[in-house]
mmCIF file of C-alpha atoms and ligand atoms in Angstrom:
data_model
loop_
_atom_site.group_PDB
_atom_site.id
_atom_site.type_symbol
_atom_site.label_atom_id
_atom_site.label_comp_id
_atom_site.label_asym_id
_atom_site.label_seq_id
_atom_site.Cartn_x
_atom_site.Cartn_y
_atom_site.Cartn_z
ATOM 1 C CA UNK A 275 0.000 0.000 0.000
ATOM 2 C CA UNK A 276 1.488 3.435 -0.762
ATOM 3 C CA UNK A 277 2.051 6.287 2.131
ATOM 4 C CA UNK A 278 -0.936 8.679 2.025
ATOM 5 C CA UNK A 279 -0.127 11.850 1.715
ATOM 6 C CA UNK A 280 -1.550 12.610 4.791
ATOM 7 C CA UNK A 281 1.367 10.442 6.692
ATOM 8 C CA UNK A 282 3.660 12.388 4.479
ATOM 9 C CA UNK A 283 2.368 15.776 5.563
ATOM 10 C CA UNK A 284 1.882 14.378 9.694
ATOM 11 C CA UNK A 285 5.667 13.432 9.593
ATOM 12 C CA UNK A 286 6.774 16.565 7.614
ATOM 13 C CA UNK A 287 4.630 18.742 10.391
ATOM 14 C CA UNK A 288 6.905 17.007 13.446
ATOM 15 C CA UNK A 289 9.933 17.140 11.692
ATOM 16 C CA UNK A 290 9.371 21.193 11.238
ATOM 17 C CA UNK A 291 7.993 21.652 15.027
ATOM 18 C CA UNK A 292 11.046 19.713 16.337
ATOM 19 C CA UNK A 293 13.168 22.037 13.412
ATOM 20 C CA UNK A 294 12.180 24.880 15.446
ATOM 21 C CA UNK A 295 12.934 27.316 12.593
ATOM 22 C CA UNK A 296 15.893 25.443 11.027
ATOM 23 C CA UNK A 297 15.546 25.291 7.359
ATOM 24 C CA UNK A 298 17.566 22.528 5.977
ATOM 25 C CA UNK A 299 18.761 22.883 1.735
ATOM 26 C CA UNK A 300 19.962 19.782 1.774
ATOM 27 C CA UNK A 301 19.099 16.391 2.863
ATOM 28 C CA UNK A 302 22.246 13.874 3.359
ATOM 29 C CA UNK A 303 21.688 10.303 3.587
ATOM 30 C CA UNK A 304 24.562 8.155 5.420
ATOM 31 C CA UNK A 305 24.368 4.414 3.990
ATOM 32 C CA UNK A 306 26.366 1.536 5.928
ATOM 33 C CA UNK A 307 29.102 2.684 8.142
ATOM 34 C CA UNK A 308 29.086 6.168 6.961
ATOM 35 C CA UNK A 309 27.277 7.554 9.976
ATOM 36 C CA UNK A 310 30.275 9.287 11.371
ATOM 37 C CA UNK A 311 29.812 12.139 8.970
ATOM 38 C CA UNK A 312 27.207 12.910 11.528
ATOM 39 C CA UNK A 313 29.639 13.905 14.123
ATOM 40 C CA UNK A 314 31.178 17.174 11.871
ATOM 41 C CA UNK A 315 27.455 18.460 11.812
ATOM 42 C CA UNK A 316 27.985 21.291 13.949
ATOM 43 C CA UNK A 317 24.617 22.581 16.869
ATOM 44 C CA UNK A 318 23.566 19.132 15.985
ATOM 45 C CA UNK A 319 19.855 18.554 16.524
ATOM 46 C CA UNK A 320 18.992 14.418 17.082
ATOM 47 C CA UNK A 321 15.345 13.189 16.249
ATOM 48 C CA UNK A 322 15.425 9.108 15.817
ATOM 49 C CA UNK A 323 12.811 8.166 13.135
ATOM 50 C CA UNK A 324 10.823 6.390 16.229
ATOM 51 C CA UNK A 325 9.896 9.694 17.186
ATOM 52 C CA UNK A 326 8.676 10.881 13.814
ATOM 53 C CA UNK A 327 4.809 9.878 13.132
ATOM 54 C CA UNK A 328 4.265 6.893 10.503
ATOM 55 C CA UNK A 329 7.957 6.436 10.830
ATOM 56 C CA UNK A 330 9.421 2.038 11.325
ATOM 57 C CA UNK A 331 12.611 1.446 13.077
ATOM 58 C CA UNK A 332 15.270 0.998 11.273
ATOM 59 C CA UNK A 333 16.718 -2.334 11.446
ATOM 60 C CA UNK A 334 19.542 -2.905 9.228
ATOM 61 C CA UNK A 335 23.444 -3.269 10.470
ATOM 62 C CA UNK A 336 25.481 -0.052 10.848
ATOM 63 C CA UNK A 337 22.533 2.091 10.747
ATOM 64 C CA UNK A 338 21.696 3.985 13.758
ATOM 65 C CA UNK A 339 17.827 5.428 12.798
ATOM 66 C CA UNK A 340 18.339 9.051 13.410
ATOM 67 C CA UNK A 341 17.421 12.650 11.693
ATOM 68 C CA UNK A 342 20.531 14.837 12.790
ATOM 69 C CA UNK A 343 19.616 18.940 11.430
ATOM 70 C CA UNK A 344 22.731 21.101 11.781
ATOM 71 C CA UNK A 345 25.319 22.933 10.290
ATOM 72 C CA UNK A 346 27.975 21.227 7.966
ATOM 73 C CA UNK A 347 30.341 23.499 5.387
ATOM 74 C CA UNK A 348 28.412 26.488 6.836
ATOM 75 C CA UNK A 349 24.861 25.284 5.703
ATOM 76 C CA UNK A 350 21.820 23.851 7.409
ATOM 77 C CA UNK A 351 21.686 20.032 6.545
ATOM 78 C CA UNK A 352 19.305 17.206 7.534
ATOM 79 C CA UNK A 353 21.257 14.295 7.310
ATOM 80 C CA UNK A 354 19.966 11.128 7.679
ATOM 81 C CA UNK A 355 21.946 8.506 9.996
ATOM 82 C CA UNK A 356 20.633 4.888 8.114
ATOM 83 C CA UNK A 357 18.148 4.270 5.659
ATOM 84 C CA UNK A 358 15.362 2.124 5.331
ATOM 85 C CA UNK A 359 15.983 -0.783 2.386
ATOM 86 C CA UNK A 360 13.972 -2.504 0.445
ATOM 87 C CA UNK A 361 15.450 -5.991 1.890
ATOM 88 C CA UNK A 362 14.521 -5.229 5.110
ATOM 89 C CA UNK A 363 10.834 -6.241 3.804
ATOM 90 C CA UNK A 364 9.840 -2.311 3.946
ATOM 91 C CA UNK A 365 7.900 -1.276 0.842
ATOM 92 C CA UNK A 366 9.228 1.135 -1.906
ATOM 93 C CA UNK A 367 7.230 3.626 0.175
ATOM 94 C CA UNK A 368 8.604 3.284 2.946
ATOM 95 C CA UNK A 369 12.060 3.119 1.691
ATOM 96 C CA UNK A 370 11.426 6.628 -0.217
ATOM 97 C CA UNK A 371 9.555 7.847 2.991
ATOM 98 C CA UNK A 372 12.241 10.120 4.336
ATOM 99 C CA UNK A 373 13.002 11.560 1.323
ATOM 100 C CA UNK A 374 9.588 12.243 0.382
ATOM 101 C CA UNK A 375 9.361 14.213 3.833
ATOM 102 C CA UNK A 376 12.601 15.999 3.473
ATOM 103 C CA UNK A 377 11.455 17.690 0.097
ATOM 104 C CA UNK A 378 7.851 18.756 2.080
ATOM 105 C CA UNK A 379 10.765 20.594 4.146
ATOM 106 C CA UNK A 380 12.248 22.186 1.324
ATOM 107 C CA UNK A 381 15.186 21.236 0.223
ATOM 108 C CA UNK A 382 16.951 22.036 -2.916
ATOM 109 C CA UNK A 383 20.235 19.131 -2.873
ATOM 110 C CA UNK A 384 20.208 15.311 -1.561
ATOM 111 C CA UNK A 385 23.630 13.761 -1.224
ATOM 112 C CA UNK A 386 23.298 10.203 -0.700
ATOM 113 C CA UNK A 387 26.202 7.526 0.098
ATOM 114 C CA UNK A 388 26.317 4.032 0.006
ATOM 115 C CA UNK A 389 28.567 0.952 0.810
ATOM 116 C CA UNK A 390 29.282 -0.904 -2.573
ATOM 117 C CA UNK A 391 30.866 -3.460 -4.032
ATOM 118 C CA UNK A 392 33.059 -3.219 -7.465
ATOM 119 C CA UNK A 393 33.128 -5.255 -10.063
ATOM 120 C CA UNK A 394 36.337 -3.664 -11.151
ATOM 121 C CA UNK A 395 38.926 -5.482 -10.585
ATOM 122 C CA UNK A 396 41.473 -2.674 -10.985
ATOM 123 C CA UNK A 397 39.910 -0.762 -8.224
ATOM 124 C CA UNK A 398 40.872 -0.893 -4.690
ATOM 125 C CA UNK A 399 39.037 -1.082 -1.562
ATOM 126 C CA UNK A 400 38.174 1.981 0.222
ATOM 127 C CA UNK A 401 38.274 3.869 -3.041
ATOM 128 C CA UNK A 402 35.377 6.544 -3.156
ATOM 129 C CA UNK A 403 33.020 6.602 -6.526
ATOM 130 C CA UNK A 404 31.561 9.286 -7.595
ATOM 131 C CA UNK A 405 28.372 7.996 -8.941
ATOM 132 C CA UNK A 406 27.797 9.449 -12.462
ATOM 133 C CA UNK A 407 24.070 7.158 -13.359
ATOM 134 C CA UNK A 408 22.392 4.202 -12.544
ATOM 135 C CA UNK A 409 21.034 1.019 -13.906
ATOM 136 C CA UNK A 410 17.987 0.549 -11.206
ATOM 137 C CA UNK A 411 17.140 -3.175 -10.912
ATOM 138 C CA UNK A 412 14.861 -3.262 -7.761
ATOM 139 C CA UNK A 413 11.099 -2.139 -8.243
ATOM 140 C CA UNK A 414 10.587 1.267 -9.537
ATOM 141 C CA UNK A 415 9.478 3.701 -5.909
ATOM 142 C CA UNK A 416 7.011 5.580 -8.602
ATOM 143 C CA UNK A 417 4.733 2.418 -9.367
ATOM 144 C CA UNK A 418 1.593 3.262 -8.122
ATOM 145 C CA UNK A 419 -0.868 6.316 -8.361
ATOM 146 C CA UNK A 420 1.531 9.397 -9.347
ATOM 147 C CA UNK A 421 1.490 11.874 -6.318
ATOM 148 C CA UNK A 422 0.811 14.578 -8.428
ATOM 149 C CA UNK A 423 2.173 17.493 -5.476
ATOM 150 C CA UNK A 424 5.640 16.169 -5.637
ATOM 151 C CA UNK A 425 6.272 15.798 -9.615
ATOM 152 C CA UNK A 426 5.197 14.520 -13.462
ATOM 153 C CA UNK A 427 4.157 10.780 -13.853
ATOM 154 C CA UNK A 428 6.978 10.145 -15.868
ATOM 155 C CA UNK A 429 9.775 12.230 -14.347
ATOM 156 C CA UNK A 430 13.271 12.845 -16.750
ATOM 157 C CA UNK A 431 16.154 10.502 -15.234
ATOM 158 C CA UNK A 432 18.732 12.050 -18.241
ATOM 159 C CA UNK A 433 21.056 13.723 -15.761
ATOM 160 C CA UNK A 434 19.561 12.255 -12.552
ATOM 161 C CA UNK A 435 23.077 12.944 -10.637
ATOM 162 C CA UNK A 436 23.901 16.530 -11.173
ATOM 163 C CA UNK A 437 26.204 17.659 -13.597
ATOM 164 C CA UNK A 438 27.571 20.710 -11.820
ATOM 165 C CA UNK A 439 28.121 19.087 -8.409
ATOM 166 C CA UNK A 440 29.805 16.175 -10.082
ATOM 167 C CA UNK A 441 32.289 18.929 -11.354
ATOM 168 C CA UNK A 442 32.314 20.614 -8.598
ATOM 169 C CA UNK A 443 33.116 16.780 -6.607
ATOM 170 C CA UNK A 444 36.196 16.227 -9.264
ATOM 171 C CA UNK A 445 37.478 19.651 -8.430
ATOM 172 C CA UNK A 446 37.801 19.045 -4.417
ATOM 173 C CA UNK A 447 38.864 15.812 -4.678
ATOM 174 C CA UNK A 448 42.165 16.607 -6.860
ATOM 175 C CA UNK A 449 42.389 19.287 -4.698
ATOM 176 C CA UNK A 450 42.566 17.370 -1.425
ATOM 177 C CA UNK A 451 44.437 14.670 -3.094
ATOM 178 C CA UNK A 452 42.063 12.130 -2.827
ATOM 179 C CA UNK A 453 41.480 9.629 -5.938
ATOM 180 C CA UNK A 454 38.091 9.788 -6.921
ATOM 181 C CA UNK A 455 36.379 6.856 -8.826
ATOM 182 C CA UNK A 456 33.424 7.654 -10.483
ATOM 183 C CA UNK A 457 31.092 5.457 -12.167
ATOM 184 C CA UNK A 458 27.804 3.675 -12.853
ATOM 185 C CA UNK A 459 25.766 1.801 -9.880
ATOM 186 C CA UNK A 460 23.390 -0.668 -10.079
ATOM 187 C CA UNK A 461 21.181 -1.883 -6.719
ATOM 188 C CA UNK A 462 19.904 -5.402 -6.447
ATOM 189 C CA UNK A 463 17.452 -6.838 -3.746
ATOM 190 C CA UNK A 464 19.824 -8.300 -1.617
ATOM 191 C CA UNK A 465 20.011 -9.123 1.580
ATOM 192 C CA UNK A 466 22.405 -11.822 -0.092
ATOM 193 C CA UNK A 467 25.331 -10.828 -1.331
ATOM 194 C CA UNK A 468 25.999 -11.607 -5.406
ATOM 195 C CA UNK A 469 27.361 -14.571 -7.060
ATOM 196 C CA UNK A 470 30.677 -14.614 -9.064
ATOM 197 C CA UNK A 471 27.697 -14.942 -11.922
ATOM 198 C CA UNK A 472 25.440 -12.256 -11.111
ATOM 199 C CA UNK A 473 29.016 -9.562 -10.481
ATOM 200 C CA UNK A 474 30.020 -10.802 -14.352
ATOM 201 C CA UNK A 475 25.991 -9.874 -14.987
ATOM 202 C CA UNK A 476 26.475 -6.586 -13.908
ATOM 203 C CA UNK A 477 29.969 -5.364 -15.236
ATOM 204 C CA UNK A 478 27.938 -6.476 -18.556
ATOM 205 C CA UNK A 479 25.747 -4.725 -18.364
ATOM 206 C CA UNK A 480 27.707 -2.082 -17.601
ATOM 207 C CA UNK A 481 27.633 -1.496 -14.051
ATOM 208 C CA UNK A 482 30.988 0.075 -11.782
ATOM 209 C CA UNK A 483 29.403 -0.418 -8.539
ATOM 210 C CA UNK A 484 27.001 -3.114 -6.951
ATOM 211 C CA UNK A 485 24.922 -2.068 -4.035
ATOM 212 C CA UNK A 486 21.370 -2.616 -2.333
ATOM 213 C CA UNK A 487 20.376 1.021 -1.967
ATOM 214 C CA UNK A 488 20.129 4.655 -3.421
ATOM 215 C CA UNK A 489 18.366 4.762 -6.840
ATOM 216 C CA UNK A 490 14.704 4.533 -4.713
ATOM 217 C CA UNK A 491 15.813 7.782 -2.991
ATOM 218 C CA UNK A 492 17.532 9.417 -6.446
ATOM 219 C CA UNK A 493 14.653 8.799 -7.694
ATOM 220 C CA UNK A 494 12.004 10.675 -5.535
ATOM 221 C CA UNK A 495 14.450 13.199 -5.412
ATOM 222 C CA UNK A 496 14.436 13.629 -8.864
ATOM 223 C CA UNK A 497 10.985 13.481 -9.629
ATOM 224 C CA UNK A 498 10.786 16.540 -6.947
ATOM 225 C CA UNK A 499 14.027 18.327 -8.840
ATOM 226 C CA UNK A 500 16.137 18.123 -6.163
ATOM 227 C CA UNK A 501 19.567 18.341 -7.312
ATOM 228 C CA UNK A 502 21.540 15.073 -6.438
ATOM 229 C CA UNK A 503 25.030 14.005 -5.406
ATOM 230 C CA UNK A 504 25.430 10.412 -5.333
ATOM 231 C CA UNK A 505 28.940 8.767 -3.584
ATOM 232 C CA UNK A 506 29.787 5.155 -2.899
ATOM 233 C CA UNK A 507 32.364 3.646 -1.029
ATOM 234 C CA UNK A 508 33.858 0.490 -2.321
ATOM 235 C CA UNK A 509 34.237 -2.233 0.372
ATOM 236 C CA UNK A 510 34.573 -5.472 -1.233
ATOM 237 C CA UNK A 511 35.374 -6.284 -5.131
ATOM 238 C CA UNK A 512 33.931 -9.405 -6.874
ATOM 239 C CA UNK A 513 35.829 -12.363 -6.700
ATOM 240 C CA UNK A 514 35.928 -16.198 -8.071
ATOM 241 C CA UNK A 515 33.968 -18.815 -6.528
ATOM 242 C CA UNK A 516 37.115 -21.364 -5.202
ATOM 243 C CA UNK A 517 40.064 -18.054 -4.143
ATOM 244 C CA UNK A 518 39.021 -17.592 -0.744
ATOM 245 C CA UNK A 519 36.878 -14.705 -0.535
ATOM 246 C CA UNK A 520 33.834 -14.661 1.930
ATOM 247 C CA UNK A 521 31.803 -11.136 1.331
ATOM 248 C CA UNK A 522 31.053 -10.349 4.919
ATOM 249 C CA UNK A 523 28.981 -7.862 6.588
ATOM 250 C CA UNK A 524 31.180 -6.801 9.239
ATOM 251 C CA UNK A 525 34.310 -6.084 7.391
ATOM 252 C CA UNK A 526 32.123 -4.057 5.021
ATOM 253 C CA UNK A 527 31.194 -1.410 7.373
ATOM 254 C CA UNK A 528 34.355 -1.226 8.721
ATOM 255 C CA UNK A 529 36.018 -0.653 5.400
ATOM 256 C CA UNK A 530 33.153 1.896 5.239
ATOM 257 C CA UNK A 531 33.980 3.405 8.386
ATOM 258 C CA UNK A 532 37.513 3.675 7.635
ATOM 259 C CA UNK A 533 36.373 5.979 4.368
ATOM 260 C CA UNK A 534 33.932 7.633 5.831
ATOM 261 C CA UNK A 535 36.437 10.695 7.169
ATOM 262 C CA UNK A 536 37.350 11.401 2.840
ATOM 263 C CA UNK A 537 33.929 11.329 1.994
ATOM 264 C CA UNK A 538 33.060 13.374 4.913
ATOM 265 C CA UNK A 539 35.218 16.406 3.644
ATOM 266 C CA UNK A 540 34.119 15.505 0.130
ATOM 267 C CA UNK A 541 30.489 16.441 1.607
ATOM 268 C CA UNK A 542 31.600 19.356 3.595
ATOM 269 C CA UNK A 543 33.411 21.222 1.301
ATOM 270 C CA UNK A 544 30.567 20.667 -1.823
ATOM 271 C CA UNK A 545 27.998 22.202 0.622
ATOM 272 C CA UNK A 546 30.523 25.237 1.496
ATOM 273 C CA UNK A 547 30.186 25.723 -2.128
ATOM 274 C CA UNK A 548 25.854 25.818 -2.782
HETATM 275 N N1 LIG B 961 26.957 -6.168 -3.102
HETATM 276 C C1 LIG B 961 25.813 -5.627 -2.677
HETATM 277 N N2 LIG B 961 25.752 -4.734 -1.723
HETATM 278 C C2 LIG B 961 26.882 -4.352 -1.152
HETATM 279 C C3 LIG B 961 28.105 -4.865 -1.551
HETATM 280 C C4 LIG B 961 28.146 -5.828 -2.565
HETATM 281 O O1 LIG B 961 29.216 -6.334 -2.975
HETATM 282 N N3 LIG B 961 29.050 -4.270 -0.793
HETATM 283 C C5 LIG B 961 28.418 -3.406 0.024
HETATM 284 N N4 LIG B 961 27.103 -3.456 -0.187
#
């Protein structure tokens, strides 16, 4: 069943009471052991989704559940510490949820992370990847009587990560020094990892980056013209059935962790620059 609007407008009406006159431009979302971004947000304002009306717990690994609204790179942000995912059984709806009520609050950017894993096998873990498109293979969050309020039926997807803060991304990054991937990134179901098969199925069809996560969110973003940033961080990197490799949860979000400090002042210096 899709979120009335109603729920939508009840959670939107919290979030702004508990805002008390903050007025976030841009929504971050922190996937899988990227919540430490969270601690640079500066008069940092905590509201766990429990609190928020029509709002689940969230339940997947390295995801805390929390709205954090302060200041990062000198602007007011409303960054998001875990997602919801479609494995985790929520619908589409739910998954797209936060979003949805983050554009009610008016904002004009969404950069959203995500652990990932590589089918290149030049690539190294850790490496950050600019995501530059995607090739969405989980259910389309749209499906389903078009809210009208937040955008067309059949909303554009052409340039749905922007063009000027993927510039703007390249820029910083040679200027801190840090090597910046970028590349295509395609979500699947999960909650199991791929086979050696299904990593081959993606790099042909063109894919950079496998993941779980993201395009839902890009999506509703888009449809609402919010301009988006998309980043992953690459964890693990597809292997051969038989040379030892287990993909395991654990040492994903560390290796997420360990990144999350580059792609933190990736984050922080694009929003010193909107
Ligand atoms: N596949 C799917 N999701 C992931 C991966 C992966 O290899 N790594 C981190 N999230």
């Amino acid at each position: 069943m899709q979120t009335p609007t109603t729920t939508i407008n009840e959670a939107s009406e919290f979030l702004a009471s508990r805002l008390d006159g903050r007025k976030p431009v841009a929504g971050i979302i922190l996937g899988s052991g990227l919540g430490t971004l969270a601690e640079k947000i500066e008069d940092a304002l905590t509201i766990p989704y429990t609190s928020v009306p029509g709002f689940p717990k969230a339940s997947a690994i390295g995801h805390k559940g929390n709205f954090i609204c302060g200041n990062l790179g000198g602007k007011c942000v409303l960054a998001m510490q875990g997602r919801y995912h479609f494995y985790e059984g929520y619908s589409l709806d739910t998954v797209v949820l936060p979003v949805r009520v983050m554009v009610r609050l008016g904002i004009s950017f969404l950069f959203v992370s995500n652990a990932a894993g590589t089918v290149c096998q030049d690539w190294q873990i850790g490496d950050l990847m600019l995501i530059t498109d995607h090739i969405n293979m989980i259910p389309n969050p749209l499906i389903g009587p078009n809210k009208d309020e937040f955008g067309p039926r059949f909303p554009d997807m052409t340039c749905a990560y922007d063009l000027t803060l993927q510039e703007s991304a390249r820029r910083i990054a040679a200027d801190e020094g840090l090597r910046l991937r970028e590349g295509i990134y395609l979500p699947l179901s999960g909650p199991s990892y791929e086979t050696p098969a299904e990593y081959g199925f993606c790099r042909f069809a063109g894919a950079d980056a496998v993941g779980m996560s993201t395009v839902p969110e890009v999506i509703v973003a888009r449809q609402s013209e919010v301009r988006v940033l998309g980043m992953s961080v690459i964890t693990d990197i597809a292997h051969q059935a038989g040379d030892g490799y287990v993909t395991d949860e654990n040492e994903i979000i560390r290796q997420a962790d360990a990144a999350s400090r580059r792609m933190s002042l990736l984050f922080e210096r694009l929003l010193s620059e909107i």
